[in-house]
Tab-separated table of C-alpha atoms in Angstrom:
chain	number	residue	atom	x	y	z
A	1	MET	CA	26.709	-13.780	70.463
A	2	SER	CA	28.972	-16.749	71.358
A	3	GLY	CA	30.125	-19.106	68.954
A	4	THR	CA	29.151	-22.627	68.536
A	5	LEU	CA	31.434	-25.717	69.423
A	6	PHE	CA	31.185	-28.039	66.742
A	7	GLY	CA	32.199	-31.758	67.609
A	8	VAL	CA	32.640	-33.112	64.267
A	9	GLY	CA	33.046	-37.097	63.636
A	10	LEU	CA	35.636	-37.862	61.222
A	11	GLY	CA	34.788	-41.692	60.927
A	12	PRO	CA	37.504	-44.312	61.140
A	13	GLY	CA	40.167	-43.071	58.788
A	14	ASP	CA	39.860	-42.913	55.300
A	15	PRO	CA	38.819	-39.042	54.355
A	16	GLU	CA	35.875	-40.715	51.807
A	17	LEU	CA	34.354	-41.714	55.207
A	18	LEU	CA	33.810	-38.071	56.379
A	19	THR	CA	30.206	-37.136	56.197
A	20	LEU	CA	29.101	-34.013	53.947
A	21	LYS	CA	28.389	-32.346	56.849
A	22	ALA	CA	31.621	-32.786	58.430
A	23	HIS	CA	33.313	-31.666	55.165
A	24	ARG	CA	31.283	-28.686	54.681
A	25	LEU	CA	32.191	-27.374	58.372
A	26	ILE	CA	35.645	-28.337	57.984
A	27	CYS	CA	36.223	-26.780	54.688
A	28	ARG	CA	34.798	-23.450	56.117
A	29	ALA	CA	36.164	-23.351	59.774
A	30	ARG	CA	38.443	-20.793	60.792
A	31	VAL	CA	39.381	-22.427	64.137
A	32	VAL	CA	39.964	-26.195	64.474
A	33	ALA	CA	41.299	-28.104	67.523
A	34	TYR	CA	42.064	-31.914	67.625
A	35	PRO	CA	43.636	-33.913	70.165
A	36	ALA	CA	47.426	-35.072	69.799
A	37	PRO	CA	49.866	-37.414	71.513
A	38	ASP	CA	52.802	-35.829	73.634
A	39	THR	CA	54.924	-35.732	70.755
A	40	GLY	CA	54.088	-36.489	66.956
A	41	GLU	CA	51.303	-36.164	64.503
A	42	SER	CA	47.626	-36.171	65.470
A	43	PHE	CA	45.228	-38.982	63.960
A	44	ALA	CA	42.173	-36.766	63.843
A	45	ARG	CA	43.931	-33.964	62.012
A	46	SER	CA	45.653	-36.856	59.451
A	47	ILE	CA	42.146	-37.769	58.478
A	48	ALA	CA	40.677	-34.146	57.753
A	49	ALA	CA	44.198	-32.812	56.656
A	50	ALA	CA	43.320	-32.327	53.120
A	51	PHE	CA	40.019	-29.869	54.043
A	52	ILE	CA	41.500	-27.846	56.545
A	53	PRO	CA	41.749	-24.029	55.673
A	54	PRO	CA	45.458	-22.915	55.136
A	55	ASP	CA	44.601	-19.547	57.404
A	56	ALA	CA	42.533	-21.720	60.260
A	57	GLU	CA	43.698	-21.561	63.582
A	58	GLU	CA	44.592	-24.875	64.718
A	59	ILE	CA	44.200	-25.497	68.608
A	60	VAL	CA	46.368	-28.717	69.314
A	61	VAL	CA	45.457	-30.428	72.527
A	62	ARG	CA	48.585	-32.605	73.414
A	63	VAL	CA	47.234	-34.980	75.774
A	64	PRO	CA	49.841	-37.454	77.683
A	65	MET	CA	49.291	-40.994	77.408
A	66	ARG	CA	49.893	-41.689	81.228
A	67	THR	CA	48.341	-44.505	83.398
A	68	GLU	CA	47.160	-42.075	86.057
A	69	PRO	CA	44.700	-39.618	84.891
A	70	GLY	CA	45.995	-36.056	86.025
A	71	PRO	CA	47.988	-35.158	83.308
A	72	ALA	CA	45.323	-35.734	80.473
A	73	GLN	CA	42.598	-33.596	82.718
A	74	ALA	CA	44.979	-30.993	82.957
A	75	ALA	CA	45.441	-30.872	79.460
A	76	TYR	CA	41.608	-30.998	78.870
A	77	ASP	CA	41.682	-27.969	81.322
A	78	ARG	CA	43.882	-25.646	79.554
A	79	ALA	CA	42.284	-26.715	76.153
A	80	ALA	CA	38.924	-25.901	77.521
A	81	VAL	CA	40.015	-22.181	78.365
A	82	THR	CA	41.697	-21.588	74.638
A	83	ILE	CA	38.541	-22.741	72.922
A	84	GLY	CA	36.286	-21.349	75.659
A	85	ASN	CA	38.212	-17.597	74.665
A	86	ARG	CA	37.414	-18.221	70.931
A	87	LEU	CA	33.796	-19.078	71.773
A	88	ALA	CA	33.215	-16.152	73.996
A	89	GLY	CA	34.528	-14.096	71.241
A	90	GLY	CA	32.159	-15.013	69.174
A	91	MET	CA	34.059	-17.475	66.974
A	92	ASP	CA	32.725	-21.162	65.976
A	93	VAL	CA	35.247	-23.727	66.836
A	94	VAL	CA	35.332	-27.073	64.921
A	95	ALA	CA	36.663	-29.759	67.132
A	96	LEU	CA	37.786	-32.660	64.895
A	97	CYS	CA	37.191	-36.361	66.428
A	98	GLU	CA	38.176	-39.581	65.055
A	99	GLY	CA	35.115	-41.987	64.569
A	100	ASP	CA	32.405	-40.832	66.247
A	101	PRO	CA	32.351	-38.063	68.866
A	102	PHE	CA	30.130	-39.860	71.519
A	103	PHE	CA	31.804	-43.005	70.861
A	104	TYR	CA	34.781	-43.392	73.460
A	105	GLY	CA	35.666	-39.821	71.857
A	106	SER	CA	38.139	-37.944	73.954
A	107	PHE	CA	35.788	-35.081	72.617
A	108	ILE	CA	33.757	-35.864	75.800
A	109	GLN	CA	36.240	-34.434	77.883
A	110	LEU	CA	35.782	-30.994	76.342
A	111	PHE	CA	31.945	-31.353	75.638
A	112	GLU	CA	31.488	-31.754	79.747
A	113	ARG	CA	33.563	-28.757	80.125
A	114	LEU	CA	32.336	-26.421	77.649
A	115	SER	CA	28.810	-27.392	76.695
A	116	PRO	CA	27.323	-25.961	80.189
A	117	ARG	CA	28.724	-22.310	79.204
A	118	PHE	CA	28.669	-22.341	75.128
A	119	PRO	CA	26.241	-23.729	72.251
A	120	CYS	CA	27.437	-27.009	71.081
A	121	GLU	CA	26.466	-29.457	68.131
A	122	VAL	CA	27.866	-32.978	67.538
A	123	VAL	CA	27.804	-34.267	64.082
A	124	PRO	CA	28.070	-38.022	64.382
A	125	GLY	CA	30.878	-39.892	62.384
A	126	VAL	CA	31.023	-43.548	61.270
A	127	SER	CA	32.085	-45.472	64.198
A	128	SER	CA	34.752	-47.707	64.526
A	129	LEU	CA	31.869	-50.668	65.171
A	130	THR	CA	30.495	-50.399	61.990
A	131	ALA	CA	33.896	-49.744	59.936
A	132	CYS	CA	35.118	-53.060	61.460
A	133	ALA	CA	32.119	-55.058	60.687
A	134	ALA	CA	32.294	-53.675	57.412
A	135	ALA	CA	36.118	-54.498	56.840
A	136	LEU	CA	35.273	-58.013	57.919
A	137	SER	CA	31.953	-58.591	56.112
A	138	HIS	CA	30.432	-59.272	59.695
A	139	PRO	CA	27.109	-58.296	59.923
A	140	LEU	CA	26.770	-56.788	63.297
A	141	THR	CA	23.266	-57.483	64.383
A	142	VAL	CA	20.492	-58.989	62.707
A	143	ARG	CA	16.841	-58.941	63.731
A	144	ASP	CA	16.575	-58.859	67.069
A	145	ASP	CA	20.224	-59.496	68.103
A	146	THR	CA	21.936	-57.891	71.129
A	147	LEU	CA	25.145	-56.386	70.453
A	148	SER	CA	27.509	-55.881	73.874
A	149	VAL	CA	30.486	-53.254	73.284
A	150	LEU	CA	33.234	-54.109	75.966
A	151	PRO	CA	36.574	-52.758	76.593
A	152	ALA	CA	39.347	-55.116	76.827
A	153	THR	CA	40.244	-53.704	79.837
A	154	LEU	CA	37.691	-55.827	81.354
A	155	ASP	CA	38.980	-58.331	83.694
A	156	ASP	CA	38.263	-62.179	82.252
A	157	ASP	CA	35.241	-62.766	84.624
A	158	ALA	CA	33.608	-59.682	83.696
A	159	LEU	CA	34.327	-60.412	79.899
A	160	ARG	CA	33.108	-63.909	80.160
A	161	ARG	CA	29.776	-62.810	81.523
A	162	HIS	CA	29.177	-60.018	78.990
A	163	LEU	CA	30.320	-62.599	76.252
A	164	ASP	CA	27.623	-65.247	77.633
A	165	ALA	CA	25.003	-63.146	77.772
A	166	ALA	CA	24.854	-61.044	74.124
A	167	ASP	CA	24.253	-62.629	70.699
A	168	GLY	CA	27.339	-60.772	69.744
A	169	ALA	CA	30.077	-58.413	70.867
A	170	ALA	CA	32.926	-56.025	69.850
A	171	ILE	CA	35.550	-55.819	72.044
A	172	VAL	CA	37.479	-52.590	71.713
A	173	LYS	CA	40.572	-50.902	73.199
A	174	LEU	CA	42.502	-54.174	72.580
A	175	GLY	CA	46.235	-52.918	72.455
A	176	ARG	CA	48.072	-54.971	75.054
A	177	HIS	CA	45.058	-57.151	75.811
A	178	LEU	CA	45.081	-59.156	72.863
A	179	PRO	CA	46.637	-62.442	74.084
A	180	ARG	CA	44.752	-62.751	76.965
A	181	VAL	CA	41.545	-61.661	75.005
A	182	ARG	CA	41.837	-64.131	72.531
A	183	ALA	CA	42.811	-67.238	75.006
A	184	LEU	CA	39.324	-66.122	76.874
A	185	ILE	CA	37.546	-66.554	73.511
A	186	GLY	CA	39.282	-69.562	72.542
A	187	ALA	CA	38.465	-71.130	75.978
A	188	MET	CA	34.656	-70.266	75.624
A	189	GLY	CA	34.878	-72.188	72.216
A	190	LEU	CA	33.803	-68.496	70.401
A	191	THR	CA	37.359	-68.287	67.913
A	192	SER	CA	35.345	-69.715	64.565
A	193	GLY	CA	32.977	-66.879	64.911
A	194	ALA	CA	35.202	-64.235	65.571
A	195	GLY	CA	37.201	-61.648	63.461
A	196	TYR	CA	40.052	-59.163	64.197
A	197	VAL	CA	40.385	-55.826	62.693
A	198	GLU	CA	43.241	-52.936	63.081
A	199	ARG	CA	43.111	-49.669	61.406
A	200	ALA	CA	39.840	-50.163	59.537
A	201	SER	CA	39.468	-48.368	56.200
A	202	LEU	CA	42.942	-47.444	56.282
A	203	PRO	CA	45.391	-48.424	53.522
A	204	HIS	CA	47.710	-50.013	55.773
A	205	GLY	CA	44.660	-51.605	57.673
A	206	ARG	CA	44.120	-55.611	58.402
A	207	ALA	CA	41.027	-57.525	58.848
A	208	ALA	CA	41.010	-61.533	59.332
A	209	PRO	CA	39.868	-64.391	61.351
A	210	LEU	CA	40.980	-64.227	64.624
A	211	ALA	CA	42.707	-67.214	64.564
A	212	GLU	CA	45.119	-65.280	62.349
A	213	ALA	CA	45.280	-62.417	63.908
A	214	PRO	CA	49.000	-60.702	64.764
A	215	ALA	CA	50.758	-61.572	68.278
A	216	THR	CA	50.058	-57.809	69.186
A	217	ALA	CA	47.650	-55.337	68.259
A	218	PRO	CA	47.708	-51.357	68.046
A	219	TYR	CA	45.468	-49.284	70.158
A	220	PHE	CA	43.250	-48.997	67.106
A	221	SER	CA	42.099	-52.668	66.815
A	222	MET	CA	38.741	-54.385	67.499
A	223	ILE	CA	37.480	-58.118	67.777
A	224	LEU	CA	34.140	-58.777	66.689
A	225	VAL	CA	32.347	-61.691	68.269
A	226	ARG	CA	28.969	-63.507	67.042
A	227	ARG	CA	28.099	-65.951	69.935
A	228	ARG	CA	24.798	-67.391	68.806
A	229	GLU	CA	24.730	-69.195	65.199
A	230	ARG	CA	21.685	-67.637	63.391
A	231	SER	CA	19.183	-69.379	61.815
B	1	MET	CA	33.788	-59.973	34.886
B	2	SER	CA	31.202	-59.360	37.335
B	3	GLY	CA	29.727	-56.290	38.945
B	4	THR	CA	30.148	-55.423	42.754
B	5	LEU	CA	27.425	-55.188	44.530
B	6	PHE	CA	27.690	-51.881	47.033
B	7	GLY	CA	25.918	-52.100	50.344
B	8	VAL	CA	26.012	-48.361	51.094
B	9	GLY	CA	24.980	-46.751	54.591
B	10	LEU	CA	23.344	-43.342	54.063
B	11	GLY	CA	23.183	-42.351	57.693
B	12	PRO	CA	20.129	-41.697	59.637
B	13	GLY	CA	18.076	-39.492	57.426
B	14	ASP	CA	19.869	-36.086	56.790
B	15	PRO	CA	21.195	-36.232	53.574
B	16	GLU	CA	24.383	-34.425	54.583
B	17	LEU	CA	24.956	-37.324	57.321
B	18	LEU	CA	25.934	-39.448	53.804
B	19	THR	CA	29.732	-40.041	53.735
B	20	LEU	CA	31.479	-38.601	50.827
B	21	LYS	CA	32.141	-42.189	49.738
B	22	ALA	CA	28.329	-43.105	49.465
B	23	HIS	CA	28.019	-39.509	47.626
B	24	ARG	CA	30.415	-40.196	45.049
B	25	LEU	CA	28.711	-43.942	44.832
B	26	ILE	CA	25.335	-42.795	44.041
B	27	CYS	CA	25.981	-39.899	42.096
B	28	ARG	CA	27.784	-42.431	39.638
B	29	ALA	CA	25.453	-45.407	39.893
B	30	ARG	CA	24.017	-47.034	36.639
B	31	VAL	CA	22.041	-49.456	38.979
B	32	VAL	CA	20.562	-48.549	42.798
B	33	ALA	CA	18.513	-50.765	44.716
B	34	TYR	CA	16.398	-50.269	47.701
B	35	PRO	CA	13.873	-51.474	50.055
B	36	ALA	CA	10.500	-50.133	50.414
B	37	PRO	CA	7.112	-50.795	51.999
B	38	ASP	CA	4.087	-52.814	50.630
B	39	THR	CA	2.793	-49.639	49.281
B	40	GLY	CA	4.762	-46.077	49.686
B	41	GLU	CA	7.881	-44.186	49.879
B	42	SER	CA	11.200	-45.613	50.408
B	43	PHE	CA	12.727	-44.058	53.180
B	44	ALA	CA	16.419	-45.380	51.707
B	45	ARG	CA	15.539	-43.461	48.398
B	46	SER	CA	14.213	-40.580	50.071
B	47	ILE	CA	17.562	-39.884	51.814
B	48	ALA	CA	19.437	-40.315	48.364
B	49	ALA	CA	17.137	-38.760	46.431
B	50	ALA	CA	19.125	-35.318	45.202
B	51	PHE	CA	22.147	-37.781	44.106
B	52	ILE	CA	20.415	-40.329	42.564
B	53	PRO	CA	21.147	-40.080	38.676
B	54	PRO	CA	18.013	-39.456	36.430
B	55	ASP	CA	18.886	-42.289	33.964
B	56	ALA	CA	19.668	-45.316	37.094
B	57	GLU	CA	17.721	-48.263	36.664
B	58	GLU	CA	15.737	-48.665	40.049
B	59	ILE	CA	15.238	-51.835	41.855
B	60	VAL	CA	12.817	-51.577	44.368
B	61	VAL	CA	12.504	-54.131	46.999
B	62	ARG	CA	9.238	-54.401	48.291
B	63	VAL	CA	9.267	-55.873	51.714
B	64	PRO	CA	5.998	-56.866	52.928
B	65	MET	CA	5.784	-55.908	56.657
B	66	ARG	CA	4.427	-59.227	58.530
B	67	THR	CA	5.003	-60.996	61.632
B	68	GLU	CA	5.615	-64.043	59.633
B	69	PRO	CA	8.891	-64.027	57.979
B	70	GLY	CA	7.833	-66.177	54.578
B	71	PRO	CA	6.682	-62.886	52.630
B	72	ALA	CA	9.786	-60.848	53.369
B	73	GLN	CA	12.241	-63.699	52.681
B	74	ALA	CA	10.471	-64.184	49.131
B	75	ALA	CA	10.542	-60.614	48.420
B	76	TYR	CA	14.617	-60.630	49.169
B	77	ASP	CA	14.674	-63.677	47.400
B	78	ARG	CA	13.406	-62.257	44.047
B	79	ALA	CA	15.321	-59.130	44.406
B	80	ALA	CA	18.549	-61.247	44.895
B	81	VAL	CA	18.014	-63.115	41.267
B	82	THR	CA	17.418	-59.480	39.768
B	83	ILE	CA	20.119	-57.863	41.181
B	84	GLY	CA	22.134	-61.028	40.551
B	85	ASN	CA	21.611	-60.439	36.926
B	86	ARG	CA	22.924	-57.243	36.904
B	87	LEU	CA	26.219	-58.198	38.621
B	88	ALA	CA	26.705	-61.361	36.355
B	89	GLY	CA	26.082	-58.908	33.402
B	90	GLY	CA	28.937	-56.791	34.653
B	91	MET	CA	27.298	-54.121	36.179
B	92	ASP	CA	28.175	-52.659	39.904
B	93	VAL	CA	24.832	-52.054	41.865
B	94	VAL	CA	24.592	-49.877	44.397
B	95	ALA	CA	22.372	-50.786	47.773
B	96	LEU	CA	21.233	-48.062	49.464
B	97	CYS	CA	20.476	-48.629	53.252
B	98	GLU	CA	19.485	-46.438	56.206
B	99	GLY	CA	21.683	-46.183	58.892
B	100	ASP	CA	24.774	-48.439	58.367
B	101	PRO	CA	24.356	-51.774	56.336
B	102	PHE	CA	25.421	-54.182	59.329
B	103	PHE	CA	23.520	-52.459	62.167
B	104	TYR	CA	19.955	-54.372	61.823
B	105	GLY	CA	20.021	-53.316	58.153
B	106	SER	CA	17.860	-55.186	55.754
B	107	PHE	CA	20.940	-55.706	53.839
B	108	ILE	CA	22.168	-58.182	55.399
B	109	GLN	CA	19.501	-60.187	53.699
B	110	LEU	CA	20.799	-59.455	49.952
B	111	PHE	CA	24.480	-59.850	51.613
B	112	GLU	CA	23.708	-63.163	52.553
B	113	ARG	CA	21.965	-64.126	49.446
B	114	LEU	CA	24.832	-62.501	46.861
B	115	SER	CA	28.254	-62.198	48.730
B	116	PRO	CA	29.260	-66.128	47.950
B	117	ARG	CA	28.912	-65.647	44.411
B	118	PHE	CA	29.735	-61.775	43.780
B	119	PRO	CA	32.366	-59.013	44.891
B	120	CYS	CA	30.640	-57.199	47.510
B	121	GLU	CA	31.753	-54.220	49.362
B	122	VAL	CA	30.011	-52.456	52.359
B	123	VAL	CA	30.505	-49.094	52.676
B	124	PRO	CA	29.405	-48.063	56.153
B	125	GLY	CA	27.383	-45.175	57.498
B	126	VAL	CA	26.562	-43.231	60.452
B	127	SER	CA	24.338	-45.287	62.631
B	128	SER	CA	21.087	-44.537	64.630
B	129	LEU	CA	23.259	-45.394	67.747
B	130	THR	CA	25.305	-42.368	67.359
B	131	ALA	CA	23.108	-40.082	65.803
B	132	CYS	CA	20.560	-40.632	68.714
B	133	ALA	CA	23.498	-39.860	71.259
B	134	ALA	CA	24.535	-36.760	69.266
B	135	ALA	CA	20.559	-35.551	69.070
B	136	LEU	CA	20.132	-36.002	72.833
B	137	SER	CA	23.698	-34.442	73.599
B	138	HIS	CA	24.393	-38.209	75.689
B	139	PRO	CA	27.898	-39.329	75.442
B	140	LEU	CA	27.275	-43.200	74.388
B	141	THR	CA	30.541	-44.529	75.883
B	142	VAL	CA	33.418	-43.145	78.016
B	143	ARG	CA	36.390	-44.441	79.058
B	144	ASP	CA	35.930	-48.174	80.213
B	145	ASP	CA	32.227	-47.873	79.790
B	146	THR	CA	30.157	-51.035	78.195
B	147	LEU	CA	27.241	-50.674	76.463
B	148	SER	CA	24.350	-52.951	75.439
B	149	VAL	CA	22.496	-52.665	72.201
B	150	LEU	CA	18.947	-54.224	72.960
B	151	PRO	CA	16.278	-54.511	70.857
B	152	ALA	CA	12.648	-53.714	72.633
B	153	THR	CA	11.348	-57.050	71.405
B	154	LEU	CA	13.169	-58.839	74.283
B	155	ASP	CA	11.039	-59.670	77.058
B	156	ASP	CA	11.339	-57.648	80.522
B	157	ASP	CA	13.605	-60.297	82.136
B	158	ALA	CA	16.099	-60.300	79.760
B	159	LEU	CA	15.763	-56.525	79.381
B	160	ARG	CA	16.372	-56.140	82.947
B	161	ARG	CA	19.298	-58.181	83.045
B	162	HIS	CA	21.357	-56.794	80.274
B	163	LEU	CA	20.345	-53.059	82.243
B	164	ASP	CA	21.454	-54.222	85.107
B	165	ALA	CA	24.851	-55.726	83.638
B	166	ALA	CA	25.836	-52.657	81.628
B	167	ASP	CA	27.228	-49.040	81.809
B	168	GLY	CA	24.925	-48.024	79.335
B	169	ALA	CA	22.184	-48.967	76.704
B	170	ALA	CA	20.715	-48.298	73.845
B	171	ILE	CA	17.142	-49.520	73.293
B	172	VAL	CA	15.908	-49.920	69.599
B	173	LYS	CA	12.873	-50.953	67.728
B	174	LEU	CA	10.895	-49.426	70.027
B	175	GLY	CA	7.444	-48.928	67.994
B	176	ARG	CA	4.757	-50.408	70.554
B	177	HIS	CA	6.567	-51.550	72.773
B	178	LEU	CA	7.438	-47.935	74.397
B	179	PRO	CA	5.219	-48.023	76.898
B	180	ARG	CA	6.087	-51.436	78.414
B	181	VAL	CA	10.079	-50.394	78.241
B	182	ARG	CA	9.373	-46.946	79.753
B	183	ALA	CA	7.913	-48.737	82.959
B	184	LEU	CA	10.399	-51.111	83.266
B	185	ILE	CA	13.365	-48.329	83.003
B	186	GLY	CA	11.005	-46.437	85.592
B	187	ALA	CA	10.809	-49.663	88.121
B	188	MET	CA	14.354	-49.795	87.680
B	189	GLY	CA	14.964	-46.287	88.742
B	190	LEU	CA	16.610	-45.126	85.600
B	191	THR	CA	14.157	-42.785	83.916
B	192	SER	CA	16.649	-39.752	85.091
B	193	GLY	CA	19.489	-41.268	83.078
B	194	ALA	CA	17.381	-42.127	80.108
B	195	GLY	CA	16.535	-40.032	76.686
B	196	TYR	CA	14.260	-40.657	73.954
B	197	VAL	CA	14.851	-39.991	70.141
B	198	GLU	CA	12.758	-40.312	67.272
B	199	ARG	CA	13.941	-39.627	63.708
B	200	ALA	CA	17.053	-38.339	64.513
B	201	SER	CA	18.823	-35.774	62.331
B	202	LEU	CA	15.086	-35.275	60.512
B	203	PRO	CA	13.606	-31.826	60.335
B	204	HIS	CA	10.637	-33.627	62.272
B	205	GLY	CA	12.997	-35.556	64.579
B	206	ARG	CA	12.315	-35.242	68.379
B	207	ALA	CA	14.725	-35.640	70.957
B	208	ALA	CA	13.922	-35.305	75.034
B	209	PRO	CA	14.426	-36.868	78.569
B	210	LEU	CA	12.452	-40.233	78.870
B	211	ALA	CA	9.949	-38.516	81.193
B	212	GLU	CA	8.803	-36.265	78.388
B	213	ALA	CA	8.675	-38.856	75.709
B	214	PRO	CA	5.469	-39.095	73.715
B	215	ALA	CA	2.847	-42.093	74.447
B	216	THR	CA	3.754	-43.865	71.297
B	217	ALA	CA	6.821	-44.295	69.347
B	218	PRO	CA	7.282	-45.002	65.587
B	219	TYR	CA	9.620	-47.714	64.295
B	220	PHE	CA	12.510	-45.392	64.117
B	221	SER	CA	13.129	-44.399	67.277
B	222	MET	CA	15.803	-45.130	70.584
B	223	ILE	CA	15.842	-44.855	74.260
B	224	LEU	CA	19.569	-44.296	75.332
B	225	VAL	CA	19.864	-45.033	79.008
B	226	ARG	CA	22.948	-44.479	81.384
B	227	ARG	CA	23.241	-46.878	84.211
B	228	ARG	CA	26.285	-45.994	86.230
B	229	GLU	CA	26.990	-42.280	87.264
B	230	ARG	CA	29.929	-41.203	85.909
B	231	SER	CA	32.743	-40.192	88.043
């Protein structure tokens, strides 16, 4: 009997935003896996730290942050071999995922490699989308609103087209794109309905009208835009 | 000192998908409020039932399901008065919300009426969006994907335009619109990348390729579409 790969969403950062199910699976885990940068701490591990059993095996997936995808793909390939060995040996593996595993999650890399061969269950988590809306007191979607989720890596023309078409939008993966995106939103006359959030739900998080956003944004930041005035 | 209005997301239906924070707030609540249909049980209450203290006051917001908005608005007006009285008297009120409070949540109606006068905190929950993705084993967004959330109440032209523009889409509020939306997706050649989910995370839930969806859908159902093939 193979073990099961659990992709467990941890929510946006506050450990109290773990689900009861994530909490149960982590507390009982014998093997956990999580992504980490080249050097330094894993954000996913830091969210779940208080609940990981001291004697659990920890598989650290060190993902190099490069513009070319090769090194990251190789890291996921190696991790899939290690995790696959545990699963083949009958052990369950709990993969820790910031936010929700299927919402821009690096877990998808493991899922694609391992789900064809092993049982896999995804435990959804609170996504950054709704966590940022809560932090800003900004309802995401009301009645028959449409919502577009847009990576800030899109060029201005594409962003403008999407922002024009939807009632509301969430612009994710801001980082170094913040000044450009903010200028675009200003040129479109949407600044007054826009909010900025970084590190939602964490003690050093920040939520403010876009006009008061800082000059530079961390990777974990988002802009929420409301295009249409609600009646 | 006023009490605080907590809008607490309960997740899609499985009580284990409550967050630890929602669980804590509900277990300690002295006043809870939740929406319910004209007659019959409240879905929100059913999710949290095991955790509501037996001696908590329960404010039931009976929301008439009509096409015209008047009766529902009047129900929210009345509920806001009752809840406002508790808050003004210094009691916290825990409003129970299916999914996430700000993702098509009826809580927004209470929030708009009460947040100008009372402290209000939204506790984000697992939304149907990520719960349906988990149920279908369907990653929502990878790398630089865009995602559109679209109510099935949009007409065919609008749906087609949005589906053409995004890498992936979630079509919510299906209900009686399922046959029309399914036909549109078929005409656009997107059926093979589409999945259908109803009552995600519940024991009687269902998740299937769209081609195998039933003829009629309940209100709590969703179609996920992947437009662009991933490399």
